[in-house]
């Protein structure tokens, strides 16, 4: 009966180690579809290293983050992704700022709960205050293209790229 005890002890040890390592994995914030779309956009338009923007003889300290907005248009769920330099505009109606090792600061705006199948962790956090401008002032409006997607049958398809400005950053 002694070999069975060793086998049971080894099996128990392996289970404990497996549970420990799987519980240490980073919690998923978004489903794989949304995660890929956001990361692809962030890789195309990274947050610049420059900390001061000069525009019309004024200097601005930009407040960079990515904004993902879910909204309805003609009964279709649409998603837009952009990277403004002016922080979050009030009033902010969303879930908070999401960030991890691969995801730069990203705000999710969803007034109508359209992101339920995409945002896995919905939690308001205090990081929002770090991305709100302290005072109202005119920030330069040049930001990278806005990517617009439509959601159909759980899939996200790029439908339009709005390039408002030819120059940004």
Coordinates of N, CA and C in Angstrom, one line a residue:
X1 N 0.8 -1.2 0.0 CA 0.0 0.0 0.0 C 0.9 1.3 0.0
X2 N 2.1 1.2 0.4 CA 3.0 2.3 0.4 C 3.2 2.9 -0.9
X3 N 3.3 2.2 -2.1 CA 3.5 2.9 -3.4 C 2.3 3.7 -3.7
X4 N 1.1 3.3 -3.3 CA -0.1 4.1 -3.6 C 0.0 5.5 -2.9
X5 N 0.5 5.5 -1.7 CA 0.6 6.7 -0.9 C 1.5 7.7 -1.6
X6 N 2.7 7.1 -2.1 CA 3.6 8.0 -2.9 C 3.0 8.5 -4.1
X7 N 2.2 7.7 -4.8 CA 1.6 8.1 -6.1 C 0.5 9.2 -5.8
X8 N -0.2 9.0 -4.7 CA -1.2 10.0 -4.3 C -0.5 11.3 -3.9
X9 N 0.5 11.2 -3.2 CA 1.3 12.4 -2.8 C 1.8 13.2 -4.0
X10 N 2.4 12.4 -4.9 CA 2.9 13.0 -6.2 C 1.8 13.7 -7.0
X11 N 0.7 13.0 -7.1 CA -0.5 13.5 -7.8 C -1.0 14.8 -7.1
X12 N -1.1 14.8 -5.8 CA -1.6 15.9 -5.1 C -0.6 17.1 -5.3
X13 N 0.7 16.8 -5.2 CA 1.7 17.9 -5.4 C 1.5 18.5 -6.8
X14 N 1.4 17.7 -7.8 CA 1.3 18.2 -9.2 C 0.0 19.1 -9.3
X15 N -1.1 18.6 -8.7 CA -2.3 19.4 -8.8 C -2.2 20.8 -8.1
X16 N -1.5 20.8 -6.9 CA -1.3 22.0 -6.2 C -0.4 23.0 -7.0
X17 N 0.6 22.5 -7.6 CA 1.5 23.3 -8.4 C 0.8 23.8 -9.6
X18 N 0.0 23.0 -10.3 CA -0.8 23.4 -11.4 C -1.8 24.5 -11.1
X19 N -2.5 24.4 -10.0 CA -3.5 25.4 -9.5 C -2.7 26.7 -9.2
X20 N -1.6 26.6 -8.6 CA -0.8 27.8 -8.2 C -0.4 28.6 -9.5
X21 N 0.1 27.9 -10.5 CA 0.6 28.5 -11.7 C -0.6 29.1 -12.5
X22 N -1.7 28.4 -12.6 CA -2.8 28.9 -13.4 C -3.5 30.1 -12.7
X23 N -3.4 30.1 -11.4 CA -4.0 31.3 -10.7 C -3.1 32.5 -10.7
X24 N -1.9 32.3 -11.1 CA -0.9 33.4 -11.2 C -1.0 34.1 -12.5
X25 N -1.7 33.5 -13.5 CA -1.9 34.1 -14.8 C -2.6 35.4 -14.7
X26 N -2.3 36.4 -15.6 CA -2.9 37.7 -15.6 C -4.4 37.5 -16.0
X27 N -5.3 38.2 -15.3 CA -6.7 38.1 -15.6 C -7.0 38.8 -17.0
X28 N -7.8 38.1 -17.8 CA -8.1 38.7 -19.1 C -9.1 39.8 -18.9
X29 N -8.8 40.9 -19.6 CA -9.6 42.1 -19.6 C -10.7 42.1 -20.6
X30 N -10.3 41.6 -21.8 CA -11.2 41.6 -23.0 C -11.2 40.2 -23.6
X31 N -12.3 40.0 -24.4 CA -12.3 38.7 -25.2 C -11.2 38.8 -26.3
X32 N -10.8 37.7 -26.9 CA -9.7 37.7 -27.8 C -9.9 38.6 -29.0
X33 N -11.2 38.7 -29.5 CA -11.4 39.6 -30.7 C -11.1 41.0 -30.4
X34 N -11.7 41.6 -29.3 CA -11.5 43.0 -28.9 C -10.0 43.2 -28.6
X35 N -9.4 42.3 -27.8 CA -8.0 42.4 -27.4 C -7.1 42.6 -28.7
X36 N -7.3 41.8 -29.7 CA -6.5 41.8 -30.9 C -6.7 43.2 -31.6
X37 N -7.9 43.6 -31.7 CA -8.2 44.9 -32.4 C -7.5 46.0 -31.7
X38 N -7.6 46.1 -30.4 CA -7.0 47.2 -29.6 C -5.5 47.1 -29.7
X39 N -4.9 46.0 -29.5 CA -3.4 45.8 -29.6 C -2.9 46.2 -31.0
X40 N -3.6 45.7 -32.0 CA -3.2 46.1 -33.4 C -3.2 47.6 -33.6
X41 N -4.2 48.3 -33.1 CA -4.2 49.7 -33.2 C -3.1 50.4 -32.4
X42 N -2.9 49.9 -31.2 CA -1.8 50.5 -30.4 C -0.4 50.3 -31.0
X43 N -0.2 49.2 -31.7 CA 1.0 48.9 -32.3 C 1.2 49.9 -33.5
X44 N 0.1 50.2 -34.2 CA 0.2 51.1 -35.4 C 0.4 52.5 -34.9
X45 N -0.2 52.9 -33.8 CA -0.1 54.3 -33.3 C 0.3 54.3 -31.8
X46 N 1.6 54.0 -31.6 CA 2.0 54.0 -30.2 C 2.0 55.4 -29.5
X47 N 1.9 55.4 -28.2 CA 2.0 56.7 -27.5 C 3.4 57.2 -27.7
X48 N 3.6 58.5 -28.1 CA 4.9 59.0 -28.3 C 5.7 59.3 -27.0
X49 N 7.0 59.3 -27.2 CA 7.8 59.5 -26.0 C 7.8 61.0 -25.6
X50 N 7.6 61.9 -26.6 CA 7.7 63.3 -26.4 C 6.6 63.7 -25.3
X51 N 7.0 64.5 -24.4 CA 6.1 64.9 -23.3 C 5.6 66.3 -23.5
X52 N 6.1 67.1 -24.4 CA 5.6 68.5 -24.6 C 5.2 68.6 -26.1
X53 N 4.0 69.2 -26.3 CA 3.6 69.5 -27.7 C 3.6 71.0 -27.8
X54 N 4.2 71.5 -28.9 CA 4.2 72.9 -29.2 C 3.3 73.2 -30.3
X55 N 2.3 74.0 -30.1 CA 1.3 74.3 -31.1 C 0.9 75.8 -31.0
X56 N 1.2 76.5 -32.1 CA 0.9 78.0 -32.2 C 1.5 78.7 -31.0
X57 N 2.7 78.5 -30.8 CA 3.5 79.2 -29.7 C 3.0 78.9 -28.3
X58 N 2.3 77.8 -28.2 CA 1.9 77.4 -26.8 C 2.5 76.0 -26.6
X59 N 2.7 75.7 -25.3 CA 3.2 74.3 -25.0 C 2.1 73.6 -24.2
X60 N 2.0 72.3 -24.5 CA 1.0 71.5 -23.9 C 1.6 70.2 -23.4
X61 N 1.2 69.8 -22.2 CA 1.6 68.4 -21.8 C 0.5 67.5 -22.1
X62 N 0.7 66.7 -23.1 CA -0.4 65.8 -23.6 C -0.8 64.7 -22.5
X63 N -2.0 64.3 -22.6 CA -2.5 63.3 -21.7 C -3.0 62.2 -22.7
X64 N -2.0 61.3 -23.0 CA -2.3 60.3 -24.0 C -3.0 59.1 -23.4
X65 N -3.9 58.5 -24.1 CA -4.5 57.2 -23.8 C -5.3 56.8 -25.0
X66 N -5.7 55.5 -25.0 CA -6.6 55.0 -26.1 C -8.0 55.0 -25.6
X67 N -8.9 55.4 -26.5 CA -10.3 55.4 -26.2 C -11.0 54.4 -27.1
X68 N -11.8 53.5 -26.5 CA -12.6 52.5 -27.3 C -14.0 52.8 -26.9
X69 N -14.8 53.2 -28.0 CA -16.2 53.6 -27.7 C -17.1 52.6 -28.4
X70 N -18.1 52.1 -27.7 CA -19.1 51.3 -28.2 C -20.4 52.1 -28.3
X71 N -21.0 52.1 -29.5 CA -22.3 52.9 -29.7 C -23.2 52.2 -30.8
X72 N -24.4 52.7 -30.8 CA -25.4 52.2 -31.7 C -25.6 53.1 -32.9
X73 N -25.7 52.6 -34.1 CA -26.0 53.4 -35.2 C -26.9 52.5 -36.2
X74 N -28.1 52.9 -36.4 CA -29.0 52.2 -37.3 C -29.1 50.7 -36.8
X75 N -29.3 50.5 -35.5 CA -29.4 49.2 -34.9 C -28.2 48.3 -35.0
X76 N -27.1 48.9 -35.4 CA -25.8 48.2 -35.5 C -24.9 48.6 -34.3
X77 N -24.2 47.7 -33.8 CA -23.2 48.0 -32.7 C -21.9 48.4 -33.5
X78 N -21.4 49.6 -33.2 CA -20.2 50.0 -33.7 C -19.1 50.3 -32.6
X79 N -17.9 50.1 -33.0 CA -16.8 50.4 -32.1 C -15.8 51.4 -32.8
X80 N -15.4 52.4 -32.1 CA -14.4 53.3 -32.6 C -13.2 53.3 -31.7
X81 N -12.0 53.4 -32.2 CA -10.8 53.4 -31.5 C -10.0 54.6 -31.9
X82 N -9.5 55.4 -30.9 CA -8.7 56.6 -31.2 C -7.7 56.8 -30.1
X83 N -6.7 57.6 -30.4 CA -5.7 58.0 -29.4 C -5.5 59.5 -29.3
X84 N -6.4 60.1 -28.5 CA -6.3 61.6 -28.4 C -5.1 61.9 -27.4
X85 N -4.7 63.2 -27.5 CA -3.7 63.7 -26.6 C -4.3 64.6 -25.5
X86 N -5.6 64.7 -25.4 CA -6.2 65.6 -24.5 C -6.9 64.9 -23.3
X87 N -6.6 63.6 -23.1 CA -7.2 62.9 -22.0 C -8.6 62.6 -22.2
X88 N -9.3 62.3 -21.1 CA -10.7 62.0 -21.1 C -11.6 63.2 -21.0
X89 N -12.6 63.3 -21.8 CA -13.5 64.4 -21.8 C -14.6 64.1 -20.9
X90 N -15.0 65.1 -20.1 CA -16.1 64.9 -19.1 C -17.4 65.1 -19.8
X91 N -18.5 64.5 -19.5 CA -18.6 63.4 -18.5 C -18.1 62.1 -19.1
X92 N -17.4 61.3 -18.3 CA -16.9 60.0 -18.8 C -17.9 58.9 -18.4
X93 N -18.5 58.2 -19.3 CA -19.4 57.1 -19.0 C -18.8 55.8 -19.5
X94 N -18.1 55.2 -18.7 CA -17.4 53.9 -19.1 C -17.0 53.1 -17.9
X95 N -16.1 52.2 -18.1 CA -15.7 51.2 -17.1 C -14.4 51.6 -16.4
X96 N -13.6 52.5 -16.9 CA -12.4 52.8 -16.3 C -11.2 52.7 -17.2
X97 N -10.0 52.7 -16.7 CA -8.8 52.6 -17.5 C -8.3 51.2 -17.3
X98 N -8.0 50.6 -18.5 CA -7.5 49.2 -18.5 C -6.0 49.3 -18.9
X99 N -5.2 48.6 -18.3 CA -3.7 48.6 -18.6 C -3.1 47.3 -18.0
X100 N -2.2 46.7 -18.8 CA -1.4 45.6 -18.3 C -0.1 45.6 -19.1
X101 N 0.6 44.5 -19.1 CA 1.9 44.4 -19.7 C 1.9 44.7 -21.2
X102 N 0.9 44.3 -21.9 CA 0.8 44.5 -23.3 C -0.2 45.6 -23.7
X103 N -1.0 46.0 -22.9 CA -2.0 47.0 -23.2 C -1.7 48.4 -22.6
X104 N -1.6 49.4 -23.4 CA -1.3 50.8 -22.9 C -2.6 51.3 -22.3
X105 N -2.6 52.4 -21.6 CA -3.8 52.9 -20.9 C -5.0 53.0 -22.0
X106 N -6.1 52.3 -21.7 CA -7.2 52.3 -22.6 C -8.5 52.5 -21.8
X107 N -9.3 53.5 -22.2 CA -10.6 53.7 -21.6 C -11.7 53.1 -22.5
X108 N -12.6 52.4 -21.8 CA -13.8 51.9 -22.5 C -15.0 52.7 -22.2
X109 N -15.6 53.3 -23.3 CA -16.8 54.1 -23.2 C -18.0 53.2 -23.7
X110 N -19.0 53.1 -22.9 CA -20.1 52.2 -23.3 C -21.3 52.6 -22.5
X111 N -22.1 53.6 -23.0 CA -23.3 54.1 -22.3 C -24.4 53.1 -22.4
X112 N -24.5 52.2 -23.4 CA -25.6 51.3 -23.6 C -25.4 49.9 -23.3
X113 N -24.3 49.6 -22.7 CA -23.9 48.2 -22.3 C -23.8 47.3 -23.6
X114 N -23.2 47.8 -24.6 CA -23.0 47.0 -25.8 C -21.8 46.2 -25.8
X115 N -20.9 46.4 -24.9 CA -19.7 45.7 -24.8 C -19.7 44.4 -23.9
X116 N -20.9 44.0 -23.5 CA -21.0 42.9 -22.6 C -20.2 41.6 -23.0
X117 N -20.2 41.3 -24.3 CA -19.5 40.1 -24.7 C -18.0 40.3 -25.0
X118 N -17.6 41.6 -24.9 CA -16.2 41.9 -25.3 C -15.4 42.3 -24.0
X119 N -16.0 43.0 -23.1 CA -15.2 43.5 -21.9 C -15.5 42.5 -20.8
X120 N -14.5 41.7 -20.4 CA -14.7 40.6 -19.4 C -14.6 41.1 -18.0
X121 N -13.9 42.2 -17.8 CA -13.8 42.8 -16.5 C -14.3 44.2 -16.5
X122 N -15.4 44.4 -15.8 CA -16.1 45.8 -15.8 C -15.9 46.3 -14.4
X123 N -15.0 47.2 -14.3 CA -14.7 47.7 -13.0 C -14.3 49.2 -13.0
X124 N -15.0 50.0 -12.4 CA -14.6 51.4 -12.3 C -13.4 51.5 -11.5
X125 N -12.4 52.3 -11.9 CA -11.2 52.4 -11.1 C -10.7 53.9 -11.0
X126 N -10.0 54.2 -10.1 CA -9.5 55.6 -9.8 C -8.5 56.1 -10.8
X127 N -8.0 55.2 -11.7 CA -7.0 55.7 -12.7 C -7.6 56.7 -13.6
X128 N -9.0 56.8 -13.7 CA -9.6 57.7 -14.6 C -9.2 59.1 -14.2
X129 N -9.0 59.4 -13.0 CA -8.6 60.8 -12.6 C -7.3 61.2 -13.1
X130 N -6.4 60.2 -13.4 CA -5.1 60.5 -13.9 C -5.2 61.0 -15.4
X131 N -6.3 60.7 -16.0 CA -6.4 60.9 -17.5 C -7.4 62.0 -17.8
X132 N -7.8 62.7 -16.8 CA -8.7 63.9 -17.0 C -7.8 65.1 -16.9
X133 N -8.0 66.1 -17.8 CA -7.2 67.3 -17.8 C -7.6 68.1 -16.5
X134 N -6.5 68.7 -15.9 CA -6.8 69.4 -14.6 C -7.5 70.7 -14.8
X135 N -7.3 71.3 -16.0 CA -8.0 72.5 -16.3 C -8.4 72.4 -17.8
X136 N -9.5 73.1 -18.1 CA -10.0 73.1 -19.5 C -9.0 74.0 -20.3
X137 N -8.5 73.5 -21.3 CA -7.7 74.3 -22.2 C -7.7 73.7 -23.6
X138 N -7.3 74.4 -24.5 CA -7.3 73.9 -25.9 C -6.1 73.1 -26.2
X139 N -6.4 71.8 -26.4 CA -5.3 70.9 -26.7 C -5.2 70.8 -28.2
X140 N -4.1 70.6 -28.8 CA -4.0 70.4 -30.2 C -4.9 69.2 -30.7
X141 N -5.6 69.4 -31.8 CA -6.5 68.4 -32.2 C -6.0 67.4 -33.2
X142 N -4.7 67.4 -33.4 CA -4.2 66.4 -34.3 C -3.9 65.1 -33.7
X143 N -4.7 64.1 -34.0 CA -4.5 62.7 -33.5 C -4.6 61.7 -34.6
X144 N -4.1 60.6 -34.4 CA -4.0 59.5 -35.5 C -5.4 59.2 -36.0
X145 N -5.5 58.5 -37.1 CA -6.8 58.1 -37.6 C -7.7 57.3 -36.6
X146 N -9.0 57.5 -36.7 CA -10.0 56.8 -35.9 C -10.4 55.6 -36.7
X147 N -10.3 54.4 -36.1 CA -10.7 53.2 -36.7 C -12.1 52.8 -36.2
X148 N -13.0 52.6 -37.2 CA -14.4 52.3 -36.9 C -14.7 50.8 -37.4
X149 N -15.3 50.1 -36.5 CA -15.6 48.7 -36.7 C -17.1 48.5 -36.5
X150 N -17.6 47.4 -37.1 CA -19.0 47.0 -36.9 C -19.0 45.6 -36.3
X151 N -19.9 45.3 -35.4 CA -20.0 44.0 -34.7 C -21.1 43.3 -35.4
X152 N -20.8 42.1 -36.0 CA -21.8 41.3 -36.6 C -21.5 39.8 -36.2
X153 N -22.5 39.2 -35.5 CA -22.4 37.8 -35.1 C -21.1 37.5 -34.3
X154 N -20.8 38.5 -33.4 CA -19.7 38.3 -32.5 C -18.3 38.6 -33.1
X155 N -18.4 39.0 -34.4 CA -17.1 39.3 -35.1 C -17.0 40.8 -35.3
X156 N -15.8 41.3 -35.3 CA -15.5 42.7 -35.4 C -14.9 43.0 -36.8
X157 N -15.5 43.8 -37.6 CA -15.0 44.1 -39.0 C -14.7 45.5 -39.1
X158 N -13.5 45.9 -39.6 CA -13.1 47.2 -39.9 C -14.0 47.8 -41.1
X159 N -14.7 48.9 -40.8 CA -15.5 49.4 -41.9 C -15.0 50.8 -42.4
X160 N -14.3 51.5 -41.6 CA -13.9 52.8 -42.0 C -12.7 53.3 -41.2
X161 N -11.8 54.0 -41.8 CA -10.7 54.7 -41.2 C -10.8 56.1 -41.4
X162 N -11.1 56.9 -40.4 CA -11.3 58.3 -40.5 C -9.9 59.0 -40.2
X163 N -9.3 59.5 -41.3 CA -8.1 60.3 -41.2 C -8.5 61.8 -41.2
X164 N -8.7 62.4 -40.1 CA -9.1 63.7 -40.0 C -7.9 64.7 -40.3
X165 N -6.8 64.3 -39.7 CA -5.6 65.1 -39.9 C -4.5 64.4 -40.6
X166 N -3.7 65.1 -41.4 CA -2.6 64.6 -42.1 C -1.4 64.5 -41.2
X167 N -1.3 65.2 -40.1 CA -0.2 65.3 -39.3 C -0.6 65.2 -37.8
X168 N 0.0 64.4 -37.0 CA -0.3 64.3 -35.6 C 1.0 64.0 -34.9
X169 N 1.0 64.3 -33.6 CA 2.2 64.1 -32.7 C 3.2 65.1 -33.1

